[in-house]
Amino acid sequence: MQLKHKILFLFFIVILLSFSLAGCASYTSYSLDFTKEHPYAQKFEDEKLKIQILPIITKEDAKKVFDRDNLCRDGLVPIYVSITNKSNEKLHINSFTLVTPNKNVAKRLTPVEAAESVKKSVVGRAAGWLILAGGVGAIASAVHTSSVNEKIVQDLVNKEFKTNSIEPFTTANGYLYFQIDKEAKELDNYKFVIEITSAIPLKVELPLKGQIEAK
């Protein structure tokens, strides 16, 4: 191939990559509107606090919040938690626990561990570009996908429920990530347990429900 043709070919590949990579591996997430009723949401409220939780297990919710409609395929269950301290004393959270139907405690995942179920595939995309555009395309695709995966990890870190204490008349919220049996088809008979220390220690058990559709 003449030098001129090689340059034109490489220019064509660069243009093709610039358009194609923008649409192949990407990550866009949104927040759910928790002011609306949701069939899988659970609530607890007394004179001191208000708790709202929602497991992300439908394809629609999973796609919106984590840009992955098969989010739960390997057993990942993110749970949104919102706790409002309605009292004039600081509340301390001792623990969050997801209890399975057979009374076992589900493993709580770090955001980095949970991100493994959200990340885009580097190998598959790079292999496709290797066939389409050779080594240049494969390398560009792998680099692009790796960058997207870094964004995913950071998003899960940002979304995590982080605080262990809640000041008077404030609200803390975020996601907790749990690992359950990937063969599980529903959350019925699972319980989400929150233990809180205040003047009178409090243990709140919220029953979960819902078909795990995001597989």
PDB file of C-alpha atoms in Angstrom:
ATOM      1  CA  MET A   1       0.000   0.000   0.000  1.00  0.00           C
ATOM      2  CA  GLN A   2       1.373   3.383  -0.973  1.00  0.00           C
ATOM      3  CA  LEU A   3       2.175   5.884   1.777  1.00  0.00           C
ATOM      4  CA  LYS A   4      -0.627   8.203   0.680  1.00  0.00           C
ATOM      5  CA  HIS A   5      -3.145   5.377   0.839  1.00  0.00           C
ATOM      6  CA  LYS A   6      -1.862   4.327   4.265  1.00  0.00           C
ATOM      7  CA  ILE A   7      -2.282   7.845   5.604  1.00  0.00           C
ATOM      8  CA  LEU A   8      -5.799   8.064   4.190  1.00  0.00           C
ATOM      9  CA  PHE A   9      -6.628   4.653   5.672  1.00  0.00           C
ATOM     10  CA  LEU A  10      -5.382   5.650   9.135  1.00  0.00           C
ATOM     11  CA  PHE A  11      -7.282   8.938   8.900  1.00  0.00           C
ATOM     12  CA  PHE A  12     -10.435   6.999   8.058  1.00  0.00           C
ATOM     13  CA  ILE A  13      -9.871   4.686  11.038  1.00  0.00           C
ATOM     14  CA  VAL A  14      -9.396   7.622  13.411  1.00  0.00           C
ATOM     15  CA  ILE A  15     -12.619   9.264  12.200  1.00  0.00           C
ATOM     16  CA  LEU A  16     -14.477   5.967  12.438  1.00  0.00           C
ATOM     17  CA  LEU A  17     -13.219   5.388  15.955  1.00  0.00           C
ATOM     18  CA  SER A  18     -14.082   8.880  17.111  1.00  0.00           C
ATOM     19  CA  PHE A  19     -17.725   8.365  16.119  1.00  0.00           C
ATOM     20  CA  SER A  20     -18.057   4.720  17.086  1.00  0.00           C
ATOM     21  CA  LEU A  21     -16.340   4.831  20.482  1.00  0.00           C
ATOM     22  CA  ALA A  22     -18.650   7.611  21.570  1.00  0.00           C
ATOM     23  CA  GLY A  23     -21.577   5.253  21.231  1.00  0.00           C
ATOM     24  CA  CYS A  24     -20.147   1.851  22.150  1.00  0.00           C
ATOM     25  CA  ALA A  25     -18.970   1.799  25.767  1.00  0.00           C
ATOM     26  CA  SER A  26     -20.662   4.554  27.738  1.00  0.00           C
ATOM     27  CA  TYR A  27     -22.186   5.101  31.163  1.00  0.00           C
ATOM     28  CA  THR A  28     -25.060   7.422  31.979  1.00  0.00           C
ATOM     29  CA  SER A  29     -26.959   7.206  35.252  1.00  0.00           C
ATOM     30  CA  TYR A  30     -29.838   9.132  36.750  1.00  0.00           C
ATOM     31  CA  SER A  31     -31.498   9.465  40.140  1.00  0.00           C
ATOM     32  CA  LEU A  32     -34.868   7.915  40.865  1.00  0.00           C
ATOM     33  CA  ASP A  33     -37.704  10.116  42.054  1.00  0.00           C
ATOM     34  CA  PHE A  34     -38.177   8.840  45.591  1.00  0.00           C
ATOM     35  CA  THR A  35     -41.091  11.170  46.203  1.00  0.00           C
ATOM     36  CA  LYS A  36     -43.223   8.855  44.065  1.00  0.00           C
ATOM     37  CA  GLU A  37     -44.723   5.631  45.331  1.00  0.00           C
ATOM     38  CA  HIS A  38     -42.852   2.485  44.334  1.00  0.00           C
ATOM     39  CA  PRO A  39     -44.272  -1.042  44.740  1.00  0.00           C
ATOM     40  CA  TYR A  40     -40.993  -2.350  46.219  1.00  0.00           C
ATOM     41  CA  ALA A  41     -40.284   0.556  48.577  1.00  0.00           C
ATOM     42  CA  GLN A  42     -40.542   0.013  52.340  1.00  0.00           C
ATOM     43  CA  LYS A  43     -40.914   2.636  55.072  1.00  0.00           C
ATOM     44  CA  PHE A  44     -40.676   3.018  58.817  1.00  0.00           C
ATOM     45  CA  GLU A  45     -41.502   6.139  60.810  1.00  0.00           C
ATOM     46  CA  ASP A  46     -41.908   7.077  64.448  1.00  0.00           C
ATOM     47  CA  GLU A  47     -41.516  10.264  66.460  1.00  0.00           C
ATOM     48  CA  LYS A  48     -37.693  10.152  66.211  1.00  0.00           C
ATOM     49  CA  LEU A  49     -36.841   9.018  62.693  1.00  0.00           C
ATOM     50  CA  LYS A  50     -38.072   8.164  59.240  1.00  0.00           C
ATOM     51  CA  ILE A  51     -36.533   5.374  57.148  1.00  0.00           C
ATOM     52  CA  GLN A  52     -37.158   4.635  53.481  1.00  0.00           C
ATOM     53  CA  ILE A  53     -35.529   1.839  51.501  1.00  0.00           C
ATOM     54  CA  LEU A  54     -35.772   0.579  47.937  1.00  0.00           C
ATOM     55  CA  PRO A  55     -33.953  -2.409  46.388  1.00  0.00           C
ATOM     56  CA  ILE A  56     -32.903  -1.825  42.780  1.00  0.00           C
ATOM     57  CA  ILE A  57     -34.094  -5.033  41.138  1.00  0.00           C
ATOM     58  CA  THR A  58     -36.293  -4.055  38.188  1.00  0.00           C
ATOM     59  CA  LYS A  59     -34.784  -3.639  34.745  1.00  0.00           C
ATOM     60  CA  GLU A  60     -36.138  -0.090  34.530  1.00  0.00           C
ATOM     61  CA  ASP A  61     -34.649   1.011  37.861  1.00  0.00           C
ATOM     62  CA  ALA A  62     -31.342  -0.769  37.228  1.00  0.00           C
ATOM     63  CA  LYS A  63     -30.955   0.838  33.811  1.00  0.00           C
ATOM     64  CA  LYS A  64     -31.792   4.294  35.133  1.00  0.00           C
ATOM     65  CA  VAL A  65     -29.613   4.247  38.271  1.00  0.00           C
ATOM     66  CA  PHE A  66     -26.683   2.081  37.092  1.00  0.00           C
ATOM     67  CA  ASP A  67     -27.102   1.994  33.295  1.00  0.00           C
ATOM     68  CA  ARG A  68     -27.316  -1.803  33.344  1.00  0.00           C
ATOM     69  CA  ASP A  69     -30.629  -3.622  32.932  1.00  0.00           C
ATOM     70  CA  ASN A  70     -29.044  -6.980  33.888  1.00  0.00           C
ATOM     71  CA  LEU A  71     -27.470  -5.511  37.025  1.00  0.00           C
ATOM     72  CA  CYS A  72     -28.505  -8.413  39.305  1.00  0.00           C
ATOM     73  CA  ARG A  73     -27.322 -11.238  37.041  1.00  0.00           C
ATOM     74  CA  ASP A  74     -24.515 -12.237  39.445  1.00  0.00           C
ATOM     75  CA  GLY A  75     -26.487 -11.600  42.642  1.00  0.00           C
ATOM     76  CA  LEU A  76     -25.800  -7.896  43.199  1.00  0.00           C
ATOM     77  CA  VAL A  77     -28.648  -6.102  44.983  1.00  0.00           C
ATOM     78  CA  PRO A  78     -28.163  -2.361  45.600  1.00  0.00           C
ATOM     79  CA  ILE A  79     -30.503  -0.956  48.253  1.00  0.00           C
ATOM     80  CA  TYR A  80     -31.257   2.736  48.459  1.00  0.00           C
ATOM     81  CA  VAL A  81     -31.509   3.918  52.070  1.00  0.00           C
ATOM     82  CA  SER A  82     -32.768   7.257  53.348  1.00  0.00           C
ATOM     83  CA  ILE A  83     -32.789   8.038  57.081  1.00  0.00           C
ATOM     84  CA  THR A  84     -34.195  11.272  58.495  1.00  0.00           C
ATOM     85  CA  ASN A  85     -33.399  12.181  62.085  1.00  0.00           C
ATOM     86  CA  LYS A  86     -36.493  13.935  63.432  1.00  0.00           C
ATOM     87  CA  SER A  87     -35.123  14.272  66.969  1.00  0.00           C
ATOM     88  CA  ASN A  88     -32.805  16.781  68.646  1.00  0.00           C
ATOM     89  CA  GLU A  89     -30.130  14.174  69.416  1.00  0.00           C
ATOM     90  CA  LYS A  90     -27.518  12.632  67.155  1.00  0.00           C
ATOM     91  CA  LEU A  91     -28.317   9.124  65.942  1.00  0.00           C
ATOM     92  CA  HIS A  92     -25.545   6.554  65.501  1.00  0.00           C
ATOM     93  CA  ILE A  93     -25.927   3.696  63.023  1.00  0.00           C
ATOM     94  CA  ASN A  94     -24.442   0.478  64.343  1.00  0.00           C
ATOM     95  CA  SER A  95     -25.140  -1.760  61.380  1.00  0.00           C
ATOM     96  CA  PHE A  96     -27.018  -2.448  58.159  1.00  0.00           C
ATOM     97  CA  THR A  97     -27.807  -6.117  57.561  1.00  0.00           C
ATOM     98  CA  LEU A  98     -29.563  -8.005  54.797  1.00  0.00           C
ATOM     99  CA  VAL A  99     -30.961 -11.267  56.165  1.00  0.00           C
ATOM    100  CA  THR A 100     -31.838 -14.060  53.739  1.00  0.00           C
ATOM    101  CA  PRO A 101     -34.935 -16.305  54.035  1.00  0.00           C
ATOM    102  CA  ASN A 102     -32.811 -19.035  55.662  1.00  0.00           C
ATOM    103  CA  LYS A 103     -31.541 -16.539  58.291  1.00  0.00           C
ATOM    104  CA  ASN A 104     -28.086 -16.075  56.803  1.00  0.00           C
ATOM    105  CA  VAL A 105     -26.493 -12.638  56.487  1.00  0.00           C
ATOM    106  CA  ALA A 106     -25.839 -11.502  52.931  1.00  0.00           C
ATOM    107  CA  LYS A 107     -22.359 -10.209  52.173  1.00  0.00           C
ATOM    108  CA  ARG A 108     -22.091  -6.449  51.984  1.00  0.00           C
ATOM    109  CA  LEU A 109     -19.966  -5.330  49.025  1.00  0.00           C
ATOM    110  CA  THR A 110     -17.701  -2.347  48.683  1.00  0.00           C
ATOM    111  CA  PRO A 111     -18.458  -0.027  45.752  1.00  0.00           C
ATOM    112  CA  VAL A 112     -15.399  -1.416  43.958  1.00  0.00           C
ATOM    113  CA  GLU A 113     -16.686  -4.985  44.355  1.00  0.00           C
ATOM    114  CA  ALA A 114     -20.203  -4.007  43.324  1.00  0.00           C
ATOM    115  CA  ALA A 115     -18.869  -2.226  40.235  1.00  0.00           C
ATOM    116  CA  GLU A 116     -17.808  -5.583  38.780  1.00  0.00           C
ATOM    117  CA  SER A 117     -21.491  -6.206  37.980  1.00  0.00           C
ATOM    118  CA  VAL A 118     -21.829  -2.794  36.334  1.00  0.00           C
ATOM    119  CA  LYS A 119     -18.616  -2.502  34.330  1.00  0.00           C
ATOM    120  CA  LYS A 120     -18.462  -2.771  30.560  1.00  0.00           C
ATOM    121  CA  SER A 121     -16.542  -5.603  28.935  1.00  0.00           C
ATOM    122  CA  VAL A 122     -13.083  -4.608  27.736  1.00  0.00           C
ATOM    123  CA  VAL A 123     -12.207  -7.928  26.075  1.00  0.00           C
ATOM    124  CA  GLY A 124     -15.345  -8.291  23.977  1.00  0.00           C
ATOM    125  CA  ARG A 125     -15.264  -4.756  22.618  1.00  0.00           C
ATOM    126  CA  ALA A 126     -11.520  -4.828  21.933  1.00  0.00           C
ATOM    127  CA  ALA A 127     -11.896  -8.120  20.077  1.00  0.00           C
ATOM    128  CA  GLY A 128     -14.609  -6.614  17.898  1.00  0.00           C
ATOM    129  CA  TRP A 129     -12.441  -3.640  17.044  1.00  0.00           C
ATOM    130  CA  LEU A 130      -9.486  -5.940  16.378  1.00  0.00           C
ATOM    131  CA  ILE A 131     -11.548  -7.581  13.636  1.00  0.00           C
ATOM    132  CA  LEU A 132     -12.932  -4.301  12.335  1.00  0.00           C
ATOM    133  CA  ALA A 133      -9.980  -1.971  12.530  1.00  0.00           C
ATOM    134  CA  GLY A 134      -6.955  -3.967  13.564  1.00  0.00           C
ATOM    135  CA  GLY A 135      -4.630  -3.255  16.474  1.00  0.00           C
ATOM    136  CA  VAL A 136      -5.231   0.498  16.490  1.00  0.00           C
ATOM    137  CA  GLY A 137      -8.967  -0.004  16.902  1.00  0.00           C
ATOM    138  CA  ALA A 138      -8.582  -2.684  19.560  1.00  0.00           C
ATOM    139  CA  ILE A 139      -6.233  -0.552  21.668  1.00  0.00           C
ATOM    140  CA  ALA A 140      -8.429   2.543  21.342  1.00  0.00           C
ATOM    141  CA  SER A 141     -11.516   0.544  22.298  1.00  0.00           C
ATOM    142  CA  ALA A 142      -9.823  -1.015  25.331  1.00  0.00           C
ATOM    143  CA  VAL A 143      -8.561   2.360  26.559  1.00  0.00           C
ATOM    144  CA  HIS A 144     -11.974   3.957  26.089  1.00  0.00           C
ATOM    145  CA  THR A 145     -13.805   1.137  27.895  1.00  0.00           C
ATOM    146  CA  SER A 146     -11.283   1.204  30.742  1.00  0.00           C
ATOM    147  CA  SER A 147     -11.953   4.916  31.166  1.00  0.00           C
ATOM    148  CA  VAL A 148     -15.698   4.289  31.283  1.00  0.00           C
ATOM    149  CA  ASN A 149     -15.196   1.583  33.913  1.00  0.00           C
ATOM    150  CA  GLU A 150     -13.222   3.989  36.077  1.00  0.00           C
ATOM    151  CA  LYS A 151     -16.177   6.362  35.839  1.00  0.00           C
ATOM    152  CA  ILE A 152     -18.512   3.553  36.929  1.00  0.00           C
ATOM    153  CA  VAL A 153     -16.429   2.752  40.018  1.00  0.00           C
ATOM    154  CA  GLN A 154     -16.356   6.417  41.013  1.00  0.00           C
ATOM    155  CA  ASP A 155     -20.116   6.710  40.529  1.00  0.00           C
ATOM    156  CA  LEU A 156     -20.762   3.760  42.864  1.00  0.00           C
ATOM    157  CA  VAL A 157     -18.378   5.268  45.416  1.00  0.00           C
ATOM    158  CA  ASN A 158     -20.241   8.574  45.193  1.00  0.00           C
ATOM    159  CA  LYS A 159     -23.640   6.865  45.521  1.00  0.00           C
ATOM    160  CA  GLU A 160     -22.709   4.834  48.619  1.00  0.00           C
ATOM    161  CA  PHE A 161     -24.385   5.505  51.981  1.00  0.00           C
ATOM    162  CA  LYS A 162     -21.327   6.715  53.874  1.00  0.00           C
ATOM    163  CA  THR A 163     -22.186   8.175  57.251  1.00  0.00           C
ATOM    164  CA  ASN A 164     -22.423   6.335  60.585  1.00  0.00           C
ATOM    165  CA  SER A 165     -24.107   9.201  62.406  1.00  0.00           C
ATOM    166  CA  ILE A 166     -26.966  11.540  61.579  1.00  0.00           C
ATOM    167  CA  GLU A 167     -27.205  14.992  63.077  1.00  0.00           C
ATOM    168  CA  PRO A 168     -30.510  16.273  64.498  1.00  0.00           C
ATOM    169  CA  PHE A 169     -33.088  17.241  61.883  1.00  0.00           C
ATOM    170  CA  THR A 170     -31.010  16.093  58.931  1.00  0.00           C
ATOM    171  CA  THR A 171     -31.288  13.335  56.330  1.00  0.00           C
ATOM    172  CA  ALA A 172     -28.624  10.883  55.170  1.00  0.00           C
ATOM    173  CA  ASN A 173     -29.097   8.749  52.066  1.00  0.00           C
ATOM    174  CA  GLY A 174     -27.268   6.582  49.606  1.00  0.00           C
ATOM    175  CA  TYR A 175     -26.878   3.028  48.332  1.00  0.00           C
ATOM    176  CA  LEU A 176     -25.676  -0.110  50.080  1.00  0.00           C
ATOM    177  CA  TYR A 177     -24.495  -3.025  47.947  1.00  0.00           C
ATOM    178  CA  PHE A 178     -25.221  -6.645  48.854  1.00  0.00           C
ATOM    179  CA  GLN A 179     -24.419 -10.024  47.334  1.00  0.00           C
ATOM    180  CA  ILE A 180     -27.122 -12.700  47.355  1.00  0.00           C
ATOM    181  CA  ASP A 181     -27.500 -16.050  45.624  1.00  0.00           C
ATOM    182  CA  LYS A 182     -27.522 -15.275  41.900  1.00  0.00           C
ATOM    183  CA  GLU A 183     -30.179 -17.948  41.419  1.00  0.00           C
ATOM    184  CA  ALA A 184     -32.622 -16.076  43.689  1.00  0.00           C
ATOM    185  CA  LYS A 185     -35.682 -14.915  41.771  1.00  0.00           C
ATOM    186  CA  GLU A 186     -37.324 -12.663  44.361  1.00  0.00           C
ATOM    187  CA  LEU A 187     -36.667 -10.734  47.560  1.00  0.00           C
ATOM    188  CA  ASP A 188     -39.774 -11.959  49.356  1.00  0.00           C
ATOM    189  CA  ASN A 189     -38.834 -13.186  52.864  1.00  0.00           C
ATOM    190  CA  TYR A 190     -35.590 -11.186  52.886  1.00  0.00           C
ATOM    191  CA  LYS A 191     -35.291  -8.630  55.703  1.00  0.00           C
ATOM    192  CA  PHE A 192     -33.312  -5.410  55.848  1.00  0.00           C
ATOM    193  CA  VAL A 193     -32.214  -4.666  59.410  1.00  0.00           C
ATOM    194  CA  ILE A 194     -30.932  -1.357  60.765  1.00  0.00           C
ATOM    195  CA  GLU A 195     -29.568  -1.026  64.296  1.00  0.00           C
ATOM    196  CA  ILE A 196     -29.389   2.497  65.703  1.00  0.00           C
ATOM    197  CA  THR A 197     -28.010   3.800  68.991  1.00  0.00           C
ATOM    198  CA  SER A 198     -29.743   6.718  70.667  1.00  0.00           C
ATOM    199  CA  ALA A 199     -31.096   7.328  74.163  1.00  0.00           C
ATOM    200  CA  ILE A 200     -33.083   4.151  73.559  1.00  0.00           C
ATOM    201  CA  PRO A 201     -31.386   1.678  71.163  1.00  0.00           C
ATOM    202  CA  LEU A 202     -33.550   0.864  68.167  1.00  0.00           C
ATOM    203  CA  LYS A 203     -33.625  -2.104  65.805  1.00  0.00           C
ATOM    204  CA  VAL A 204     -35.746  -1.687  62.684  1.00  0.00           C
ATOM    205  CA  GLU A 205     -36.582  -4.703  60.516  1.00  0.00           C
ATOM    206  CA  LEU A 206     -38.054  -3.972  57.109  1.00  0.00           C
ATOM    207  CA  PRO A 207     -39.397  -6.842  54.988  1.00  0.00           C
ATOM    208  CA  LEU A 208     -38.340  -6.806  51.346  1.00  0.00           C
ATOM    209  CA  LYS A 209     -40.370  -7.928  48.387  1.00  0.00           C
ATOM    210  CA  GLY A 210     -40.287  -8.008  44.619  1.00  0.00           C
ATOM    211  CA  GLN A 211     -39.268 -10.074  41.624  1.00  0.00           C
ATOM    212  CA  ILE A 212     -35.600  -9.740  40.676  1.00  0.00           C
ATOM    213  CA  GLU A 213     -36.104  -8.790  37.033  1.00  0.00           C
ATOM    214  CA  ALA A 214     -32.721  -7.176  36.327  1.00  0.00           C
ATOM    215  CA  LYS A 215     -30.966 -10.317  35.096  1.00  0.00           C
TER     216      LYS A 215
END
